[in-house]
mmCIF file of C-alpha atoms in Angstrom:
data_model
loop_
_atom_site.group_PDB
_atom_site.id
_atom_site.type_symbol
_atom_site.label_atom_id
_atom_site.label_comp_id
_atom_site.label_asym_id
_atom_site.label_seq_id
_atom_site.Cartn_x
_atom_site.Cartn_y
_atom_site.Cartn_z
ATOM 1 C CA MET U 1250 124.606 -8.236 -132.076
ATOM 2 C CA ARG U 1251 123.645 -6.226 -135.748
ATOM 3 C CA THR U 1252 123.066 -3.057 -133.890
ATOM 4 C CA THR U 1253 127.248 -3.114 -132.516
ATOM 5 C CA ASN U 1254 127.793 -3.077 -136.924
ATOM 6 C CA LEU U 1255 126.672 0.647 -136.645
ATOM 7 C CA PHE U 1256 129.281 1.682 -134.157
ATOM 8 C CA PRO U 1257 132.300 0.499 -135.882
ATOM 9 C CA ARG U 1258 134.862 0.344 -133.568
ATOM 10 C CA GLU U 1259 138.505 -0.768 -135.034
ATOM 11 C CA VAL U 1260 141.287 -0.526 -132.341
ATOM 12 C CA LYS U 1261 145.027 -0.053 -132.520
ATOM 13 C CA LYS U 1262 146.873 -3.369 -132.873
ATOM 14 C CA GLU U 1263 149.411 -4.214 -130.437
ATOM 15 C CA GLN U 1264 152.705 -6.652 -130.483
ATOM 16 C CA ILE U 1265 153.125 -8.300 -126.678
ATOM 17 C CA ASN U 1266 154.963 -11.268 -125.552
ATOM 18 C CA LEU U 1267 152.128 -12.643 -123.369
ATOM 19 C CA PRO U 1268 154.313 -14.298 -121.050
ATOM 20 C CA LYS U 1269 156.214 -11.318 -119.928
ATOM 21 C CA GLU U 1270 153.122 -9.137 -119.240
ATOM 22 C CA GLN U 1271 151.847 -9.121 -115.443
ATOM 23 C CA ILE U 1272 148.666 -10.823 -116.117
ATOM 24 C CA LYS U 1273 146.657 -11.297 -113.114
ATOM 25 C CA LYS U 1274 143.342 -11.672 -114.692
ATOM 26 C CA ILE U 1275 142.060 -13.045 -117.535
ATOM 27 C CA LEU U 1276 138.877 -13.955 -119.083
ATOM 28 C CA LEU U 1277 138.331 -16.332 -121.861
ATOM 29 C CA ALA U 1278 135.084 -16.484 -123.977
ATOM 30 C CA ARG U 1279 133.526 -19.609 -125.803
ATOM 31 C CA ALA U 1280 129.973 -18.162 -126.204
ATOM 32 C CA ASN U 1281 128.162 -21.639 -128.039
ATOM 33 C CA PHE U 1282 125.495 -23.461 -126.930
ATOM 34 C CA ARG U 1283 126.381 -26.997 -128.195
ATOM 35 C CA ILE U 1284 127.944 -29.320 -125.952
ATOM 36 C CA GLY U 1285 130.863 -30.543 -127.974
ATOM 37 C CA ASN U 1286 131.675 -26.841 -128.573
ATOM 38 C CA ALA U 1287 132.042 -26.633 -125.388
ATOM 39 C CA ILE U 1288 134.034 -29.502 -124.933
ATOM 40 C CA LEU U 1289 136.384 -28.700 -127.396
ATOM 41 C CA ALA U 1290 137.357 -25.312 -125.396
ATOM 42 C CA ILE U 1291 138.313 -27.311 -122.420
ATOM 43 C CA PRO U 1292 142.142 -27.618 -123.347
ATOM 44 C CA ALA U 1293 142.276 -23.679 -123.430
ATOM 45 C CA ILE U 1294 141.538 -23.521 -119.381
ATOM 46 C CA ASN U 1295 144.509 -26.187 -119.150
ATOM 47 C CA ILE U 1296 147.077 -24.517 -121.498
ATOM 48 C CA PHE U 1297 146.362 -20.955 -119.584
ATOM 49 C CA ARG U 1298 146.439 -22.456 -116.219
ATOM 50 C CA LYS U 1299 149.488 -24.462 -117.078
ATOM 51 C CA ASN U 1300 151.172 -20.654 -118.342
ATOM 52 C CA PHE U 1301 149.299 -18.300 -115.316
ATOM 53 C CA PRO U 1302 149.103 -21.045 -112.582
ATOM 54 C CA HIS U 1303 148.174 -17.745 -110.224
ATOM 55 C CA ALA U 1304 146.007 -15.803 -112.297
ATOM 56 C CA THR U 1305 142.474 -15.707 -111.867
ATOM 57 C CA ILE U 1306 140.647 -17.708 -114.827
ATOM 58 C CA ASP U 1307 137.622 -16.772 -115.509
ATOM 59 C CA PHE U 1308 135.291 -17.915 -118.546
ATOM 60 C CA VAL U 1309 131.931 -17.290 -120.543
ATOM 61 C CA GLY U 1310 130.087 -20.279 -122.119
ATOM 62 C CA SER U 1311 126.664 -21.502 -122.197
ATOM 63 C CA PRO U 1312 125.037 -23.421 -119.308
ATOM 64 C CA ALA U 1313 126.369 -26.706 -120.150
ATOM 65 C CA SER U 1314 130.038 -25.446 -120.042
ATOM 66 C CA GLY U 1315 129.137 -24.479 -116.790
ATOM 67 C CA LEU U 1316 128.394 -27.828 -115.614
ATOM 68 C CA LEU U 1317 130.732 -29.653 -117.660
ATOM 69 C CA TYR U 1318 133.600 -27.158 -116.410
ATOM 70 C CA LYS U 1319 132.969 -28.299 -112.990
ATOM 71 C CA HIS U 1320 136.346 -29.539 -111.073
ATOM 72 C CA LEU U 1321 138.364 -27.557 -114.043
ATOM 73 C CA PRO U 1322 140.596 -24.896 -112.875
ATOM 74 C CA ILE U 1323 139.023 -21.704 -113.499
ATOM 75 C CA ASP U 1324 137.652 -19.589 -111.009
ATOM 76 C CA HIS U 1325 134.174 -18.432 -112.373
ATOM 77 C CA HIS U 1326 131.968 -18.786 -114.961
ATOM 78 C CA TYR U 1327 129.466 -16.445 -116.512
ATOM 79 C CA SER U 1328 126.644 -18.602 -118.369
ATOM 80 C CA ILE U 1329 124.922 -16.212 -121.567
ATOM 81 C CA THR U 1330 121.617 -17.021 -122.465
ATOM 82 C CA ARG U 1331 119.820 -17.459 -125.716
ATOM 83 C CA ARG U 1332 116.227 -17.395 -124.161
ATOM 84 C CA PHE U 1333 113.212 -14.597 -125.096
ATOM 85 C CA PRO U 1334 113.204 -12.073 -123.855
ATOM 86 C CA GLY U 1335 115.816 -12.127 -121.072
ATOM 87 C CA ILE U 1336 118.464 -11.963 -123.996
ATOM 88 C CA LEU U 1337 117.115 -8.462 -124.547
ATOM 89 C CA TRP U 1338 119.297 -7.034 -121.759
ATOM 90 C CA ALA U 1339 121.127 -10.367 -120.532
ATOM 91 C CA TYR U 1340 124.345 -9.342 -122.489
ATOM 92 C CA PHE U 1341 124.329 -5.564 -121.263
ATOM 93 C CA SER U 1342 124.351 -6.789 -117.620
ATOM 94 C CA LEU U 1343 127.086 -9.024 -118.356
ATOM 95 C CA VAL U 1344 129.241 -7.066 -120.193
ATOM 96 C CA SER U 1345 128.833 -4.459 -117.201
ATOM 97 C CA LYS U 1346 129.726 -7.413 -114.922
ATOM 98 C CA ILE U 1347 132.839 -8.244 -116.997
ATOM 99 C CA ARG U 1348 134.112 -4.759 -117.137
ATOM 100 C CA SER U 1349 133.851 -4.124 -113.295
ATOM 101 C CA MET U 1350 136.489 -6.921 -113.311
ATOM 102 C CA LYS U 1351 138.970 -5.333 -114.995
ATOM 103 C CA TYR U 1352 141.005 -8.097 -116.443
ATOM 104 C CA ASP U 1353 144.186 -7.811 -117.625
ATOM 105 C CA LEU U 1354 143.313 -10.300 -120.649
ATOM 106 C CA ALA U 1355 140.187 -11.506 -122.537
ATOM 107 C CA VAL U 1356 140.501 -13.923 -125.473
ATOM 108 C CA ASP U 1357 138.087 -15.449 -127.778
ATOM 109 C CA VAL U 1358 139.091 -19.217 -127.667
ATOM 110 C CA SER U 1359 136.664 -19.844 -130.650
ATOM 111 C CA CYS U 1360 139.322 -19.777 -133.161
ATOM 112 C CA SER U 1361 136.303 -19.542 -136.095
ATOM 113 C CA GLN U 1362 135.303 -15.412 -135.392
ATOM 114 C CA SER U 1363 132.530 -15.926 -133.223
ATOM 115 C CA MET U 1364 130.800 -12.897 -133.599
ATOM 116 C CA THR U 1365 129.155 -13.146 -129.514
ATOM 117 C CA SER U 1366 132.423 -14.381 -128.584
ATOM 118 C CA SER U 1367 134.278 -11.744 -130.234
ATOM 119 C CA PHE U 1368 131.252 -9.236 -129.129
ATOM 120 C CA ILE U 1369 131.877 -10.252 -125.395
ATOM 121 C CA VAL U 1370 135.744 -10.327 -125.595
ATOM 122 C CA GLY U 1371 136.187 -6.556 -127.553
ATOM 123 C CA PHE U 1372 133.234 -4.643 -124.798
ATOM 124 C CA SER U 1373 135.047 -6.436 -121.686
ATOM 125 C CA GLY U 1374 137.108 -3.465 -120.991
ATOM 126 C CA ALA U 1375 140.578 -5.659 -120.826
ATOM 127 C CA ARG U 1376 143.499 -4.330 -120.883
ATOM 128 C CA PHE U 1377 144.555 -6.880 -123.856
ATOM 129 C CA ARG U 1378 141.341 -8.084 -125.931
ATOM 130 C CA ALA U 1379 142.760 -11.238 -128.074
ATOM 131 C CA GLY U 1380 141.387 -13.642 -131.045
ATOM 132 C CA SER U 1381 141.724 -14.621 -134.401
ATOM 133 C CA GLN U 1382 142.056 -12.282 -137.331
ATOM 134 C CA GLY U 1383 139.050 -12.373 -139.407
ATOM 135 C CA LYS U 1384 135.562 -10.540 -139.659
ATOM 136 C CA TRP U 1385 135.430 -9.508 -135.942
ATOM 137 C CA ASP U 1386 138.753 -8.967 -135.159
ATOM 138 C CA ARG U 1387 138.147 -4.871 -135.141
ATOM 139 C CA TRP U 1388 137.329 -5.376 -131.823
ATOM 140 C CA PHE U 1389 140.577 -7.235 -130.581
ATOM 141 C CA ASN U 1390 143.930 -5.266 -129.987
ATOM 142 C CA ILE U 1391 145.807 -8.643 -130.151
ATOM 143 C CA SER U 1392 144.884 -9.680 -133.276
ATOM 144 C CA ILE U 1393 145.953 -13.802 -134.056
ATOM 145 C CA PRO U 1394 146.677 -15.420 -137.654
ATOM 146 C CA ARG U 1395 144.260 -18.011 -138.215
ATOM 147 C CA PRO U 1396 146.028 -21.427 -137.515
ATOM 148 C CA ALA U 1397 146.603 -23.667 -140.776
ATOM 149 C CA GLU U 1398 145.512 -26.451 -138.703
ATOM 150 C CA ASN U 1399 141.598 -27.228 -139.429
ATOM 151 C CA ASN U 1400 141.138 -30.053 -136.761
ATOM 152 C CA LYS U 1401 138.959 -28.872 -133.725
ATOM 153 C CA TYR U 1402 141.314 -31.469 -131.063
ATOM 154 C CA LYS U 1403 144.612 -29.948 -132.642
ATOM 155 C CA VAL U 1404 143.930 -26.448 -133.056
ATOM 156 C CA LEU U 1405 144.051 -24.478 -129.934
ATOM 157 C CA PRO U 1406 147.562 -25.193 -128.716
ATOM 158 C CA VAL U 1407 148.594 -24.084 -132.547
ATOM 159 C CA PHE U 1408 146.567 -21.000 -131.798
ATOM 160 C CA PHE U 1409 148.133 -20.362 -128.723
ATOM 161 C CA HIS U 1410 151.438 -20.903 -129.534
ATOM 162 C CA ALA U 1411 151.224 -18.095 -131.936
ATOM 163 C CA MET U 1412 150.379 -16.058 -129.256
ATOM 164 C CA ARG U 1413 153.892 -17.016 -127.762
ATOM 165 C CA MET U 1414 152.457 -19.625 -124.625
ATOM 166 C CA GLU U 1415 154.153 -22.644 -124.131
ATOM 167 C CA THR U 1416 151.762 -25.376 -125.472
ATOM 168 C CA GLN U 1417 151.472 -29.279 -126.068
ATOM 169 C CA GLN U 1418 149.029 -31.167 -127.873
ATOM 170 C CA VAL U 1419 146.023 -31.720 -125.016
ATOM 171 C CA PHE U 1420 142.839 -33.378 -125.410
ATOM 172 C CA PRO U 1421 139.632 -32.228 -123.625
ATOM 173 C CA GLN U 1422 139.156 -34.069 -120.280
ATOM 174 C CA LEU U 1423 136.160 -33.693 -118.009
ATOM 175 C CA ILE U 1424 136.775 -34.825 -114.362
ATOM 176 C CA LEU U 1425 134.505 -36.248 -112.352
ATOM 177 C CA SER U 1426 134.224 -36.313 -108.283
ATOM 178 C CA SER U 1427 134.144 -39.427 -106.465
ATOM 179 C CA GLU U 1428 130.576 -38.991 -105.636
ATOM 180 C CA GLU U 1429 129.710 -38.671 -109.316
ATOM 181 C CA ARG U 1430 131.726 -41.894 -110.304
ATOM 182 C CA ASP U 1431 130.295 -43.678 -107.508
ATOM 183 C CA GLU U 1432 126.282 -42.718 -108.670
ATOM 184 C CA GLY U 1433 127.633 -43.725 -112.667
ATOM 185 C CA LYS U 1434 128.130 -47.010 -111.021
ATOM 186 C CA ARG U 1435 125.573 -47.696 -109.285
ATOM 187 C CA LYS U 1436 123.489 -46.501 -112.079
ATOM 188 C CA VAL U 1437 124.685 -48.878 -114.437
ATOM 189 C CA THR U 1438 124.737 -51.666 -112.138
ATOM 190 C CA ALA U 1439 121.204 -51.974 -111.472
ATOM 191 C CA LEU U 1440 120.783 -51.709 -115.096
ATOM 192 C CA ILE U 1441 122.815 -54.440 -116.029
ATOM 193 C CA GLY U 1442 123.846 -56.181 -113.055
ATOM 194 C CA VAL U 1443 127.326 -56.798 -111.624
ATOM 195 C CA ASN U 1444 129.647 -59.256 -114.195
ATOM 196 C CA GLN U 1445 132.477 -59.305 -116.278
ATOM 197 C CA VAL U 1446 130.505 -58.768 -119.661
ATOM 198 C CA PRO U 1447 131.403 -55.679 -121.552
ATOM 199 C CA VAL U 1448 129.003 -52.721 -121.440
ATOM 200 C CA VAL U 1449 128.721 -50.816 -124.592
ATOM 201 C CA GLY U 1450 127.071 -47.594 -124.694
ATOM 202 C CA VAL U 1451 125.093 -46.041 -127.661
ATOM 203 C CA PHE U 1452 123.871 -42.582 -128.318
ATOM 204 C CA VAL U 1453 121.084 -43.237 -131.111
ATOM 205 C CA GLY U 1454 120.832 -39.037 -131.643
ATOM 206 C CA GLY U 1455 122.562 -36.923 -134.192
ATOM 207 C CA ARG U 1456 121.608 -33.698 -135.494
ATOM 208 C CA LYS U 1457 119.293 -34.474 -138.812
ATOM 209 C CA SER U 1458 119.352 -30.872 -139.949
ATOM 210 C CA LYS U 1459 123.070 -31.280 -140.539
ATOM 211 C CA GLY U 1460 122.996 -35.039 -142.197
ATOM 212 C CA LYS U 1461 124.537 -36.497 -139.087
ATOM 213 C CA LYS U 1462 121.696 -38.925 -138.259
ATOM 214 C CA TRP U 1463 122.171 -42.688 -138.876
ATOM 215 C CA PRO U 1464 118.791 -44.252 -139.200
ATOM 216 C CA ALA U 1465 117.336 -45.518 -136.475
ATOM 217 C CA GLU U 1466 116.562 -49.094 -137.965
ATOM 218 C CA ASN U 1467 120.911 -49.415 -138.296
ATOM 219 C CA PHE U 1468 120.981 -48.492 -134.249
ATOM 220 C CA LEU U 1469 118.201 -51.091 -133.832
ATOM 221 C CA LYS U 1470 120.082 -53.552 -136.039
ATOM 222 C CA LEU U 1471 123.419 -52.962 -134.295
ATOM 223 C CA ILE U 1472 121.984 -53.038 -130.539
ATOM 224 C CA THR U 1473 119.854 -56.482 -131.401
ATOM 225 C CA THR U 1474 123.613 -57.988 -132.926
ATOM 226 C CA LEU U 1475 125.567 -57.144 -130.159
ATOM 227 C CA ARG U 1476 123.023 -58.018 -127.553
ATOM 228 C CA ALA U 1477 122.920 -61.701 -128.800
ATOM 229 C CA GLN U 1478 126.596 -61.691 -128.905
ATOM 230 C CA GLY U 1479 126.068 -61.702 -125.077
ATOM 231 C CA ILE U 1480 127.171 -57.970 -124.555
ATOM 232 C CA HIS U 1481 125.126 -55.704 -122.372
ATOM 233 C CA VAL U 1482 123.951 -52.523 -124.196
ATOM 234 C CA ILE U 1483 122.927 -49.051 -122.765
ATOM 235 C CA VAL U 1484 121.218 -47.043 -125.453
ATOM 236 C CA PHE U 1485 121.038 -43.440 -124.361
ATOM 237 C CA PHE U 1486 118.729 -41.088 -125.758
ATOM 238 C CA GLY U 1487 118.859 -36.778 -125.730
ATOM 239 C CA PRO U 1488 115.867 -34.586 -125.655
ATOM 240 C CA ASP U 1489 115.659 -34.442 -129.692
ATOM 241 C CA GLU U 1490 115.634 -37.880 -129.529
ATOM 242 C CA LYS U 1491 112.484 -38.560 -126.964
ATOM 243 C CA LYS U 1492 109.833 -39.543 -129.070
ATOM 244 C CA LEU U 1493 112.500 -42.658 -130.635
ATOM 245 C CA MET U 1494 112.164 -44.422 -127.173
ATOM 246 C CA GLY U 1495 108.694 -45.909 -128.346
ATOM 247 C CA PHE U 1496 110.220 -47.662 -130.910
ATOM 248 C CA PHE U 1497 113.037 -48.895 -129.432
ATOM 249 C CA GLY U 1498 111.344 -50.032 -126.188
ATOM 250 C CA GLN U 1499 108.517 -52.153 -128.750
ATOM 251 C CA SER U 1500 111.273 -53.461 -130.535
ATOM 252 C CA LEU U 1501 114.210 -54.332 -127.926
ATOM 253 C CA GLY U 1502 111.856 -55.432 -125.431
ATOM 254 C CA LYS U 1503 112.717 -54.762 -121.546
ATOM 255 C CA ASP U 1504 116.172 -56.503 -121.939
ATOM 256 C CA VAL U 1505 117.851 -53.257 -122.915
ATOM 257 C CA PRO U 1506 117.599 -50.231 -121.055
ATOM 258 C CA LEU U 1507 116.742 -47.398 -122.510
ATOM 259 C CA ILE U 1508 117.717 -43.902 -120.970
ATOM 260 C CA LEU U 1509 116.927 -40.344 -120.962
ATOM 261 C CA GLU U 1510 119.040 -38.822 -118.620
ATOM 262 C CA PRO U 1511 118.433 -35.094 -117.723
ATOM 263 C CA SER U 1512 121.312 -34.340 -115.889
ATOM 264 C CA LEU U 1513 124.240 -33.480 -117.975
ATOM 265 C CA ARG U 1514 126.671 -34.713 -115.453
ATOM 266 C CA THR U 1515 124.876 -37.728 -114.262
ATOM 267 C CA PHE U 1516 124.619 -38.989 -117.976
ATOM 268 C CA ALA U 1517 128.442 -38.634 -118.349
ATOM 269 C CA SER U 1518 129.019 -40.337 -115.201
ATOM 270 C CA MET U 1519 126.962 -43.150 -116.924
ATOM 271 C CA VAL U 1520 128.801 -43.015 -119.980
ATOM 272 C CA SER U 1521 131.871 -42.939 -118.050
ATOM 273 C CA HIS U 1522 131.608 -46.852 -116.608
ATOM 274 C CA CYS U 1523 130.299 -48.153 -120.494
ATOM 275 C CA ASN U 1524 134.094 -50.095 -122.051
ATOM 276 C CA LEU U 1525 132.830 -49.135 -125.729
ATOM 277 C CA PHE U 1526 131.072 -45.943 -127.043
ATOM 278 C CA ILE U 1527 128.923 -45.585 -130.178
ATOM 279 C CA THR U 1528 127.408 -42.655 -131.492
ATOM 280 C CA CYS U 1529 127.332 -40.560 -134.165
ATOM 281 C CA ASP U 1530 129.176 -36.993 -134.433
ATOM 282 C CA SER U 1531 127.655 -35.195 -131.779
ATOM 283 C CA GLY U 1532 127.843 -33.720 -128.519
ATOM 284 C CA PRO U 1533 127.595 -36.901 -126.645
ATOM 285 C CA MET U 1534 131.023 -38.191 -128.919
ATOM 286 C CA HIS U 1535 133.150 -35.523 -127.719
ATOM 287 C CA LEU U 1536 131.663 -36.401 -123.955
ATOM 288 C CA SER U 1537 132.924 -39.721 -124.320
ATOM 289 C CA CYS U 1538 136.458 -38.949 -125.602
ATOM 290 C CA ALA U 1539 136.622 -36.872 -122.909
ATOM 291 C CA LEU U 1540 135.883 -38.756 -120.091
ATOM 292 C CA GLY U 1541 138.933 -41.703 -121.579
ATOM 293 C CA VAL U 1542 135.827 -44.226 -122.808
ATOM 294 C CA ARG U 1543 137.098 -45.697 -125.976
ATOM 295 C CA THR U 1544 134.448 -44.450 -128.789
ATOM 296 C CA ILE U 1545 133.405 -45.383 -132.130
ATOM 297 C CA ALA U 1546 132.423 -42.374 -133.889
ATOM 298 C CA LEU U 1547 130.152 -42.996 -136.849
ATOM 299 C CA PHE U 1548 130.860 -39.811 -139.254
ATOM 300 C CA LEU U 1549 127.854 -39.630 -142.236
ATOM 301 C CA LYS U 1550 129.470 -36.175 -143.681
ATOM 302 C CA ARG U 1551 132.895 -36.002 -144.854
ATOM 303 C CA ASN U 1552 134.086 -33.532 -142.029
ATOM 304 C CA PHE U 1553 136.041 -35.909 -139.823
ATOM 305 C CA ASN U 1554 139.126 -34.403 -140.611
ATOM 306 C CA ARG U 1555 137.547 -31.128 -139.056
ATOM 307 C CA TRP U 1556 135.441 -32.864 -136.413
ATOM 308 C CA GLY U 1557 136.886 -35.829 -135.694
ATOM 309 C CA PRO U 1558 138.863 -37.065 -132.420
ATOM 310 C CA PRO U 1559 142.372 -38.490 -133.010
ATOM 311 C CA PRO U 1560 142.895 -42.116 -133.190
ATOM 312 C CA ASP U 1561 144.328 -42.086 -129.870
ATOM 313 C CA ILE U 1562 140.441 -41.896 -128.195
ATOM 314 C CA ALA U 1563 138.595 -43.113 -130.997
ATOM 315 C CA GLN U 1564 137.836 -45.090 -133.799
ATOM 316 C CA ILE U 1565 136.294 -43.243 -137.072
ATOM 317 C CA ILE U 1566 134.033 -44.768 -139.641
ATOM 318 C CA TYR U 1567 132.625 -43.140 -142.595
ATOM 319 C CA ASN U 1568 131.742 -43.869 -145.825
ATOM 320 C CA SER U 1569 130.565 -42.446 -148.689
ATOM 321 C CA GLU U 1570 128.048 -44.592 -149.646
ATOM 322 C CA GLY U 1571 126.590 -45.155 -146.227
ATOM 323 C CA ILE U 1572 127.895 -46.778 -143.267
ATOM 324 C CA LEU U 1573 126.737 -50.534 -142.865
ATOM 325 C CA VAL U 1574 126.029 -51.897 -139.583
ATOM 326 C CA GLU U 1575 128.214 -54.480 -140.266
ATOM 327 C CA ASP U 1576 131.215 -52.169 -140.787
ATOM 328 C CA VAL U 1577 130.855 -51.238 -137.317
ATOM 329 C CA LEU U 1578 129.999 -54.244 -135.365
ATOM 330 C CA LYS U 1579 133.869 -55.473 -137.309
ATOM 331 C CA VAL U 1580 135.015 -52.417 -135.492
ATOM 332 C CA ALA U 1581 133.373 -52.988 -132.244
ATOM 333 C CA ASP U 1582 134.724 -56.245 -131.958
ATOM 334 C CA GLU U 1583 138.075 -55.262 -132.552
ATOM 335 C CA GLU U 1584 138.062 -52.698 -130.112
ATOM 336 C CA LEU U 1585 136.234 -55.012 -127.576
ATOM 337 C CA CYS U 1586 138.963 -57.554 -127.810
ATOM 338 C CA ASN U 1587 141.308 -55.110 -126.625
ATOM 339 C CA ILE U 1588 139.495 -53.700 -123.811
ATOM 340 C CA SER U 1589 140.715 -55.034 -120.311
ATOM 341 C CA LEU U 1590 137.528 -55.409 -117.741
ATOM 342 C CA PHE U 1591 139.390 -56.280 -114.850
#
């Protein structure tokens, strides 16, 4: 990426009305490896499909987004890599494939001046190359002012409205097939049995390096209290939390299932059958919201205005002095009272 800076490429900016252009092939790019960012880009797919119902719409993203976007209205997904040594030639091959498609429009949908997304869009060879104004917009011939809206759940409709597209507020939505939902139901039923007791999913992870991780002892107290109330709890772990499984297993015993599910879509299918999902600010937080599962989102940092889900789909808990277990239990009780099990 640094090498590209050795070849300045300032292109002439154009003012166009996209809906009036002959757009038959579209490329959307969100080159990021975080699950949450992939989920937050989903509204871009739906907005472009609504505005260009007959166009071919392809997407460039991580392998995770390729899995998450299954059943969404895109025609092809290109996967990027960050593994060495493949990364040395992967982007040259990717750009070559993209250029051969002769796209009419390529758009960086990150709204955050993502260098990789901007690079892919800029060198796509598309007739129109669009993205937000900023550090990397020299590669675009359509430069869109950065939206004043800061929240990641609301920014894309504002951004695309500036491109004169028809937009409305739309939240990310993951689509599971009937077979996937049945598989998730079978797995959850095997863990807790068949009854009308609420099922609460708890994801105990969070990026420690970003200060998003609630102490494991707090999660343990939360889970123990919920279970004592007769509520079924399923504890979910990600690869980064694998080492915690021993701690929770010894403390909780066999009464509470601990799940480390390697398949992202199977994980999603299981979460979809929870009545409530409790998690720190993380990829699974965005995933549960996109599945329509009522979510309690624990924010340990004051960045919920930017990353927090809207109250329609989640309840955010934040306390500058630290989130207490009692605070979470109170909100969980309120949420469960409003959930119908029938």
